Coordinates of N, CA, C and O in Angstrom, one line a residue:
L1 N 20.3 -15.8 -14.0 CA 18.9 -14.8 -14.2 C 20.2 -13.4 -14.1 O 20.1 -12.5 -15.3
S2 N 21.4 -13.2 -13.7 CA 22.2 -12.0 -13.7 C 22.5 -12.4 -15.0 O 22.6 -11.1 -15.2
E3 N 23.0 -13.6 -15.3 CA 23.9 -13.6 -16.6 C 22.8 -13.6 -18.1 O 23.3 -12.6 -18.9
S4 N 21.5 -12.9 -17.9 CA 20.9 -12.7 -18.9 C 20.4 -11.4 -19.4 O 20.2 -10.8 -19.9
G5 N 20.9 -10.4 -18.2 CA 20.9 -8.7 -18.4 C 19.4 -8.6 -18.1 O 19.6 -7.4 -17.6
V6 N 18.7 -9.7 -17.5 CA 17.4 -8.7 -17.1 C 17.4 -7.8 -16.3 O 16.6 -7.2 -15.6
P7 N 18.2 -8.2 -15.0 CA 17.6 -7.0 -13.9 C 18.6 -5.7 -14.2 O 18.2 -4.7 -13.4
Q8 N 19.6 -5.3 -15.8 CA 19.2 -4.2 -15.7 C 18.4 -3.6 -16.5 O 18.1 -2.2 -17.0
L9 N 17.2 -4.5 -16.9 CA 16.4 -4.0 -18.3 C 15.1 -3.8 -16.8 O 13.8 -2.9 -17.8
V10 N 14.7 -4.6 -15.9 CA 13.9 -3.9 -15.7 C 13.9 -3.8 -14.0 O 15.1 -4.1 -13.6
Q11 N 12.8 -3.4 -12.9 CA 12.8 -3.7 -11.7 C 11.5 -4.3 -11.3 O 11.0 -3.5 -11.7
P12 N 11.7 -5.5 -10.4 CA 10.7 -6.0 -9.4 C 9.8 -5.0 -9.3 O 9.8 -4.2 -8.4
M13 N 8.4 -5.4 -8.9 CA 7.7 -4.7 -8.1 C 7.1 -5.5 -7.0 O 6.0 -7.2 -7.6
I14 N 7.1 -5.7 -5.9 CA 6.0 -6.4 -5.1 C 5.7 -6.0 -4.3 O 4.9 -5.0 -4.2
W15 N 3.7 -7.3 -4.2 CA 2.6 -6.8 -4.5 C 2.4 -7.6 -3.0 O 2.8 -8.5 -2.7
D16 N 1.6 -7.2 -2.1 CA 0.7 -7.5 -0.8 C 0.7 -6.6 0.2 O 0.3 -5.1 -0.1
Y17 N -0.8 -6.8 -0.1 CA -2.3 -6.3 0.7 C -3.1 -6.5 2.0 O -3.7 -6.1 2.3
A18 N -1.8 -7.4 2.7 CA -2.8 -7.8 3.4 C -1.9 -6.7 5.0 O -0.8 -5.8 5.0
A19 N -3.3 -6.5 6.2 CA -2.9 -6.0 7.2 C -1.3 -6.1 8.1 O -0.9 -5.7 8.2
D20 N -1.5 -7.7 8.0 CA -0.3 -8.2 8.1 C 0.8 -8.7 7.6 O 1.4 -9.7 8.1
L21 N 1.4 -7.8 6.8 CA 2.2 -8.1 5.9 C 3.8 -8.8 6.4 O 3.8 -7.8 7.8
D22 N 3.9 -9.2 6.2 CA 5.1 -10.1 7.0 C 6.8 -9.4 6.6 O 7.0 -9.5 5.8
V23 N 6.8 -8.7 7.2 CA 8.0 -7.7 7.3 C 9.5 -8.5 6.6 O 10.2 -8.0 5.6
E24 N 9.7 -9.3 8.0 CA 11.4 -10.1 7.2 C 11.0 -10.8 6.2 O 12.0 -10.9 5.1
S25 N 10.0 -11.3 6.1 CA 9.9 -12.5 4.6 C 9.9 -11.5 3.2 O 10.5 -11.6 2.4
K26 N 9.3 -10.0 3.6 CA 9.8 -8.9 2.5 C 11.2 -8.9 2.4 O 12.1 -8.4 1.3
V27 N 12.1 -8.2 3.3 CA 13.6 -7.9 3.5 C 13.7 -9.2 2.8 O 15.1 -8.8 2.3
L28 N 13.5 -10.6 3.1 CA 14.7 -11.5 2.7 C 14.5 -11.8 1.3 O 15.3 -11.8 0.6
L29 N 13.2 -11.4 0.7 CA 12.6 -11.2 -0.6 C 13.6 -10.2 -1.5 O 14.1 -10.9 -2.5
I30 N 13.6 -9.4 -1.3 CA 14.0 -8.1 -1.4 C 15.9 -8.3 -1.5 O 16.2 -8.5 -2.8
E31 N 16.9 -8.9 -0.6 CA 18.2 -9.4 -0.8 C 17.7 -10.5 -1.7 O 19.0 -10.5 -2.5
K32 N 17.3 -11.3 -2.0 CA 17.3 -12.4 -2.9 C 17.6 -11.8 -4.4 O 18.0 -12.4 -5.2
Y33 N 16.3 -10.4 -4.5 CA 16.4 -9.9 -6.0 C 17.5 -9.2 -5.9 O 18.4 -8.6 -6.7
R34 N 18.1 -8.6 -4.9 CA 19.5 -8.0 -4.9 C 20.9 -8.6 -5.2 O 21.3 -8.9 -6.5
R35 N 20.5 -9.9 -4.7 CA 21.5 -11.2 -5.2 C 21.5 -11.4 -6.8 O 22.7 -12.0 -7.5
C36 N 20.3 -10.9 -7.4 CA 20.2 -11.7 -8.8 C 20.5 -10.6 -9.5 O 20.7 -10.6 -10.8
G37 N 20.9 -9.6 -9.2 CA 21.6 -8.1 -9.5 C 20.7 -7.4 -10.2 O 20.3 -6.0 -10.6
F38 N 19.2 -7.1 -9.1 CA 18.0 -6.0 -9.1 C 18.8 -5.2 -8.6 O 18.7 -5.4 -7.2
S39 N 18.8 -4.1 -9.5 CA 19.0 -2.6 -7.5 C 18.1 -2.3 -6.9 O 18.5 -1.2 -5.9
K40 N 17.4 -2.0 -8.1 CA 15.8 -1.1 -7.5 C 14.7 -2.2 -7.4 O 14.1 -3.0 -8.3
V41 N 13.8 -2.5 -6.5 CA 12.6 -2.6 -6.2 C 11.8 -1.8 -6.0 O 11.6 -0.5 -5.7
W42 N 10.3 -2.4 -6.7 CA 8.9 -0.9 -6.1 C 7.8 -1.9 -5.2 O 8.6 -3.2 -5.3
F43 N 7.1 -1.1 -4.5 CA 6.3 -1.9 -3.3 C 4.8 -1.6 -4.1 O 5.0 -0.4 -5.0
A44 N 4.1 -2.3 -4.2 CA 2.8 -2.4 -4.6 C 1.7 -2.6 -3.3 O 1.3 -3.9 -2.2
S45 N 0.9 -1.8 -2.8 CA -0.3 -1.8 -1.9 C -1.4 -1.9 -2.8 O -1.6 -1.4 -4.0
A46 N -2.7 -1.3 -2.1 CA -4.1 -0.7 -1.6 C -4.8 -0.3 -1.1 O -4.1 0.0 0.3
F47 N -5.2 1.1 -1.4 CA -5.9 2.0 -0.8 C -7.6 2.0 -0.8 O -8.1 2.1 0.4
K48 N -8.2 1.2 -1.7 CA -9.4 0.4 -2.1 C -9.5 -1.0 -2.4 O -8.3 -1.2 -3.1
G49 N -10.2 -1.6 -2.3 CA -10.6 -3.0 -2.7 C -9.8 -3.6 -2.2 O -9.2 -3.1 -1.2
A50 N -9.2 -4.8 -2.7 CA -8.3 -5.4 -2.3 C -8.8 -6.7 -0.9 O -7.7 -6.8 -0.3
T51 N -10.0 -6.5 -0.2 CA -10.5 -6.5 1.0 C -11.5 -7.7 1.1 O -12.3 -7.9 1.8
G52 N -12.1 -7.7 -0.1 CA -13.7 -7.7 -0.6 C -14.3 -7.8 -1.8 O -14.5 -6.9 -2.2
V53 N -13.9 -8.8 -2.6 CA -15.5 -9.2 -4.0 C -15.9 -8.0 -3.9 O -16.4 -7.3 -4.6
N54 N -17.1 -7.8 -2.9 CA -17.9 -7.2 -3.2 C -18.0 -6.2 -1.7 O -19.1 -5.8 -1.9
Q55 N -17.3 -5.6 -1.3 CA -17.4 -4.3 -0.4 C -17.6 -3.3 -1.0 O -17.4 -2.8 -2.2
S56 N -18.6 -2.7 -0.1 CA -18.9 -1.4 -0.6 C -18.3 0.2 0.0 O -18.5 0.9 -0.5
L57 N -18.2 -0.7 1.1 CA -17.3 0.7 1.9 C -15.3 0.8 2.1 O -15.3 -0.8 2.0
T58 N -15.5 1.3 2.3 CA -13.9 0.9 2.8 C -13.3 1.2 4.2 O -13.4 1.8 4.8
L59 N -12.4 0.3 4.5 CA -12.0 0.0 6.2 C -10.7 0.7 5.9 O -9.7 -0.2 5.5
I60 N -11.0 2.2 6.2 CA -9.4 2.8 6.5 C -8.2 1.9 6.8 O -7.3 1.7 6.9
G61 N -8.0 1.8 8.4 CA -7.4 0.9 9.2 C -6.9 -0.7 8.3 O -5.4 -0.5 8.7
H62 N -7.6 -1.3 7.4 CA -6.4 -2.8 7.1 C -5.5 -1.7 5.8 O -4.8 -2.1 6.4
H63 N -6.1 -0.8 5.3 CA -4.8 0.1 4.3 C -4.1 0.4 4.9 O -2.8 0.4 4.4
L64 N -4.5 1.4 6.3 CA -3.4 1.9 6.7 C -2.4 0.7 7.4 O -1.1 1.5 6.9
K65 N -2.9 -0.7 7.8 CA -1.7 -1.1 9.0 C -0.7 -1.8 7.2 O 0.5 -1.8 7.8
N66 N -1.9 -2.0 6.6 CA -0.5 -2.5 5.0 C 0.2 -1.1 5.1 O 1.4 -2.0 4.3
H67 N -0.1 0.1 4.9 CA 1.2 1.3 4.3 C 2.4 0.9 5.5 O 3.4 0.9 5.2
L68 N 1.4 1.1 6.5 CA 2.6 1.1 7.9 C 3.5 -0.1 7.9 O 5.3 0.1 8.3
Q69 N 2.9 -1.4 7.2 CA 3.9 -2.5 7.2 C 4.9 -2.4 6.1 O 6.3 -2.7 6.2
W70 N 4.7 -1.5 5.1 CA 5.8 -1.3 4.0 C 6.9 -0.4 4.6 O 7.7 -0.5 3.8
L71 N 6.4 1.1 5.4 CA 7.2 1.4 5.2 C 7.9 0.8 6.8 O 9.4 1.0 6.4
K72 N 7.8 -0.4 7.2 CA 8.7 -0.9 8.2 C 9.9 -1.6 7.5 O 10.9 -1.5 7.9
V73 N 9.4 -2.4 5.9 CA 9.7 -3.3 5.1 C 10.7 -1.5 4.3 O 12.4 -2.2 4.8
A74 N 10.5 -0.4 4.1 CA 11.3 0.0 3.0 C 12.5 0.4 4.9 O 13.9 1.0 4.1
S75 N 12.3 1.0 5.9 CA 13.1 1.2 6.5 C 14.2 -0.1 7.0 O 15.5 0.3 7.4
S76 N 13.9 -1.3 6.7 CA 14.8 -2.2 7.1 C 15.7 -2.6 5.9 O 16.3 -3.4 5.8
I77 N 15.8 -2.6 4.9 CA 16.8 -2.1 3.2 C 17.2 -1.1 3.1 O 16.8 0.4 3.4
P78 N 18.6 -1.6 2.2 CA 19.1 0.2 1.9 C 18.4 0.9 1.5 O 17.7 0.8 0.4
S79 N 18.6 2.4 1.2 CA 18.0 3.8 1.5 C 17.6 4.0 -0.5 O 16.8 4.2 -0.7
D80 N 18.6 2.8 -1.2 CA 19.3 3.4 -2.1 C 17.9 2.4 -3.1 O 17.9 2.2 -4.7
V81 N 17.5 1.1 -2.6 CA 16.7 0.3 -2.7 C 15.6 0.0 -3.4 O 14.6 -0.2 -5.0
L82 N 14.8 1.0 -2.6 CA 13.7 1.1 -2.7 C 13.1 2.8 -4.0 O 13.5 3.6 -3.8
Q83 N 12.4 2.0 -5.3 CA 12.2 3.1 -6.3 C 11.0 3.7 -6.4 O 10.9 5.0 -6.3
G84 N 10.3 3.1 -5.5 CA 8.9 3.7 -5.2 C 7.9 2.5 -4.5 O 8.0 1.6 -4.8
I85 N 6.8 3.1 -4.6 CA 5.3 2.9 -4.3 C 4.0 2.7 -5.0 O 3.9 4.0 -5.2
A86 N 3.3 2.1 -5.5 CA 2.2 2.0 -6.0 C 0.8 1.7 -5.4 O 0.9 0.2 -4.7
L87 N 0.6 2.8 -4.7 CA -0.8 2.7 -4.6 C -1.9 2.5 -5.3 O -2.7 3.3 -6.1
T88 N -2.6 0.8 -5.4 CA -3.7 0.8 -6.0 C -4.7 0.7 -5.6 O -5.5 1.0 -4.7
G89 N -5.7 0.8 -6.7 CA -6.7 0.9 -6.4 C -7.8 0.2 -6.8 O -8.5 0.5 -8.3
W90 N -8.4 -1.4 -6.7 CA -8.8 -1.6 -7.1 C -10.8 -1.3 -7.2 O -11.0 -0.9 -6.7
Q91 N -10.9 -1.9 -8.4 CA -12.3 -1.8 -8.7 C -13.1 -3.2 -9.0 O -14.0 -2.8 -8.6
R92 N -12.7 -3.8 -9.2 CA -13.6 -5.5 -9.1 C -12.0 -6.9 -9.5 O -11.1 -6.0 -9.6
Y93 N -12.3 -7.7 -9.0 CA -12.0 -8.6 -8.8 C -11.9 -9.1 -10.5 O -10.0 -9.7 -10.3
D94 N -12.3 -9.7 -10.6 CA -12.1 -9.6 -12.7 C -13.4 -9.9 -12.8 O -14.3 -8.4 -12.7
H95 N -13.5 -9.2 -14.7 CA -14.6 -9.1 -15.1 C -15.8 -9.2 -15.5 O -16.6 -8.5 -15.7
F96 N -15.7 -10.4 -14.4 CA -17.1 -10.9 -14.2 C -17.6 -10.3 -12.6 O -19.0 -10.7 -12.5
S97 N -17.0 -9.7 -12.3 CA -17.2 -9.4 -10.6 C -18.0 -8.0 -10.3 O -18.3 -7.6 -11.9
V98 N -18.6 -8.2 -9.6 CA -19.6 -6.9 -9.2 C -18.4 -6.2 -8.8 O -17.0 -6.1 -8.6
L99 N -18.4 -4.9 -8.7 CA -17.9 -3.2 -8.6 C -17.1 -3.3 -7.2 O -18.2 -3.8 -5.9
C100 N -16.1 -3.4 -6.5 CA -15.3 -3.1 -5.3 C -16.3 -2.1 -5.0 O -16.5 -0.9 -5.6
E101 N -15.8 -1.1 -3.3 CA -15.9 0.0 -3.3 C -15.4 1.3 -4.6 O -14.5 1.1 -4.8
L102 N -16.1 2.0 -4.8 CA -16.6 3.4 -5.4 C -15.4 4.4 -4.9 O -14.8 4.8 -3.9
F103 N -14.8 4.8 -5.9 CA -13.6 5.6 -5.7 C -13.9 7.2 -4.9 O -13.2 7.0 -2.9
P104 N -15.1 8.0 -4.8 CA -15.8 8.8 -3.7 C -15.4 7.8 -2.3 O -15.0 8.8 -1.0
V105 N -16.1 7.3 -1.9 CA -16.0 6.6 -0.5 C -14.6 5.9 0.1 O -14.2 5.7 1.0
A106 N -13.9 5.8 -0.9 CA -12.0 5.6 -0.1 C -11.2 6.9 -0.6 O -10.3 6.8 -0.4
I107 N -12.1 7.9 -0.7 CA -10.4 9.2 -0.8 C -10.5 9.8 0.9 O -8.9 9.3 0.2
P108 N -11.3 9.3 1.6 CA -10.0 9.2 2.7 C -9.2 8.4 2.8 O -7.9 8.7 3.9
S109 N -9.8 7.2 2.6 CA -8.4 6.3 2.7 C -7.2 6.6 2.1 O -5.8 6.2 2.3
L110 N -7.3 6.8 0.9 CA -6.5 7.4 -0.1 C -5.4 8.2 0.6 O -4.0 8.3 0.2
A111 N -5.9 9.6 0.8 CA -5.7 10.5 1.6 C -4.8 10.2 3.3 O -3.3 10.5 3.5
V112 N -5.3 9.0 3.9 CA -4.3 9.1 5.0 C -3.5 8.0 4.6 O -2.2 7.8 5.0
C113 N -2.9 7.2 3.8 CA -2.4 6.1 3.3 C -1.3 7.0 3.1 O -0.3 7.4 2.7
L114 N -1.5 8.2 1.7 CA -0.9 9.2 1.1 C 0.1 9.5 2.0 O 1.4 10.0 2.8
Q115 N -0.5 10.5 3.0 CA -0.4 11.3 4.1 C 0.6 10.1 5.1 O 1.2 10.8 5.4
A116 N 0.4 9.3 5.2 CA 1.3 8.3 6.7 C 2.6 7.8 5.3 O 4.2 7.8 6.1
L117 N 2.8 7.4 4.2 CA 3.7 7.3 3.7 C 4.6 8.8 3.4 O 5.7 8.9 3.6
E118 N 4.1 10.0 2.9 CA 4.8 11.1 3.1 C 5.3 11.3 4.5 O 6.5 11.9 4.5
N119 N 4.8 11.3 5.2 CA 5.5 11.5 7.0 C 6.2 10.7 7.4 O 5.9 10.4 8.7
G120 N 5.8 9.8 7.2 CA 6.5 8.5 7.8 C 5.9 7.4 8.8 O 6.6 6.7 9.0
G121 N 4.6 7.8 9.0 CA 4.1 6.8 10.0 C 2.6 7.9 10.3 O 2.4 8.3 9.1
Y122 N 2.1 6.9 11.1 CA 1.0 7.9 10.9 C 0.1 7.9 12.5 O 1.1 7.5 13.3
S123 N 0.6 9.3 13.2 CA -0.2 10.2 14.5 C -1.2 11.0 14.6 O -2.0 11.3 13.8
E124 N -1.6 11.1 15.7 CA -2.8 12.5 15.7 C -2.4 13.1 14.6 O -3.6 14.3 14.4
R125 N -1.5 14.1 14.6 CA -1.1 15.6 13.9 C -1.3 15.0 12.5 O -2.1 15.7 11.9
V126 N -0.9 13.4 11.7 CA -1.5 13.2 10.0 C -2.6 13.0 10.4 O -3.4 13.3 9.7
K127 N -3.7 12.5 11.3 CA -5.3 12.3 11.6 C -5.5 13.9 11.1 O -6.6 13.9 10.5
E128 N -4.9 14.5 11.7 CA -6.0 16.0 11.9 C -5.5 16.7 11.2 O -6.3 17.2 10.0
N129 N -4.7 16.2 10.4 CA -3.7 16.8 8.5 C -5.0 16.7 7.9 O -5.5 17.3 6.7
V130 N -5.2 15.4 8.3 CA -6.1 14.6 6.7 C -7.4 15.5 7.0 O -8.0 15.7 6.2
E131 N -7.7 15.6 8.2 CA -9.5 15.8 8.2 C -9.0 17.3 7.9 O -10.7 17.6 7.3
K132 N -8.6 18.2 8.4 CA -8.7 19.2 7.4 C -8.6 19.5 6.0 O -8.7 20.1 5.9
L133 N -7.0 18.6 5.5 CA -7.1 18.1 4.1 C -8.5 18.2 3.2 O -9.0 19.0 2.5
L134 N -9.5 16.8 4.2 CA -10.6 16.6 4.0 C -12.3 17.4 3.9 O -13.3 17.0 3.3
G135 N -12.1 18.4 5.0 CA -13.0 18.8 5.5 C -13.7 18.0 6.6 O -14.7 18.0 6.2
M136 N -13.4 18.0 7.1 CA -14.1 16.2 8.1 C -13.7 16.9 9.3 O -12.6 16.5 9.9
P137 N -14.8 16.4 10.0 CA -14.2 16.6 11.6 C -14.0 15.6 12.3 O -13.5 15.2 13.4
N138 N -14.1 14.3 11.9 CA -14.0 13.5 12.6 C -13.9 12.0 11.7 O -14.5 11.4 11.3
L139 N -12.5 11.8 11.4 CA -12.0 10.5 10.5 C -11.9 9.3 11.6 O -11.3 8.9 12.4
E140 N -12.8 8.4 10.8 CA -13.0 7.0 11.4 C -12.0 5.9 10.8 O -12.1 5.7 9.6
I141 N -11.0 5.7 11.5 CA -9.6 4.3 11.0 C -10.1 3.1 11.0 O -10.4 2.2 10.2
D142 N -11.1 2.9 12.2 CA -11.2 1.0 12.4 C -12.5 0.7 12.3 O -12.9 -0.2 12.8
T143 N -13.2 2.4 12.0 CA -14.9 1.1 11.7 C -15.3 2.4 9.8 O -14.3 2.9 9.9
F144 N -16.0 1.9 9.8 CA -16.8 2.2 8.5 C -17.2 3.9 8.2 O -17.9 3.9 9.7
M145 N -16.7 4.2 8.0 CA -16.9 6.3 7.5 C -18.5 6.2 7.9 O -19.0 5.3 6.7
R146 N -18.8 6.9 8.4 CA -20.6 7.2 8.6 C -20.7 8.3 7.3 O -20.3 9.2 6.9

């Protein structure tokens, strides 16, 4: 792979939407990419969808946990290796499936995930900031928003 020149032309993106993402295996995967000559990698997460083919509401806690795991991966690799993270928002699993939750119900999840990434974690201060930004009196992380 190194001799092909591909590592100088592309940057791999590592996709994982699991709340219990295996940090150690991701770090090992990144090390393998680096040994093949890839100097940069991307991560891909999801702020909506990806939790059920006919999901109608967003369980924020699931997506937040995924982003917190990605932050652990990022802190376990050299700082110059991570190029960025793509936050995907699944609309459907395939063209024959029903729609996943729609964007409006997922906006709180997007805000929580972005703020967690920007602040390097999630805390009461981050929660209060999201509530203020969205004009929400009580952001529910571990249950579906009412």
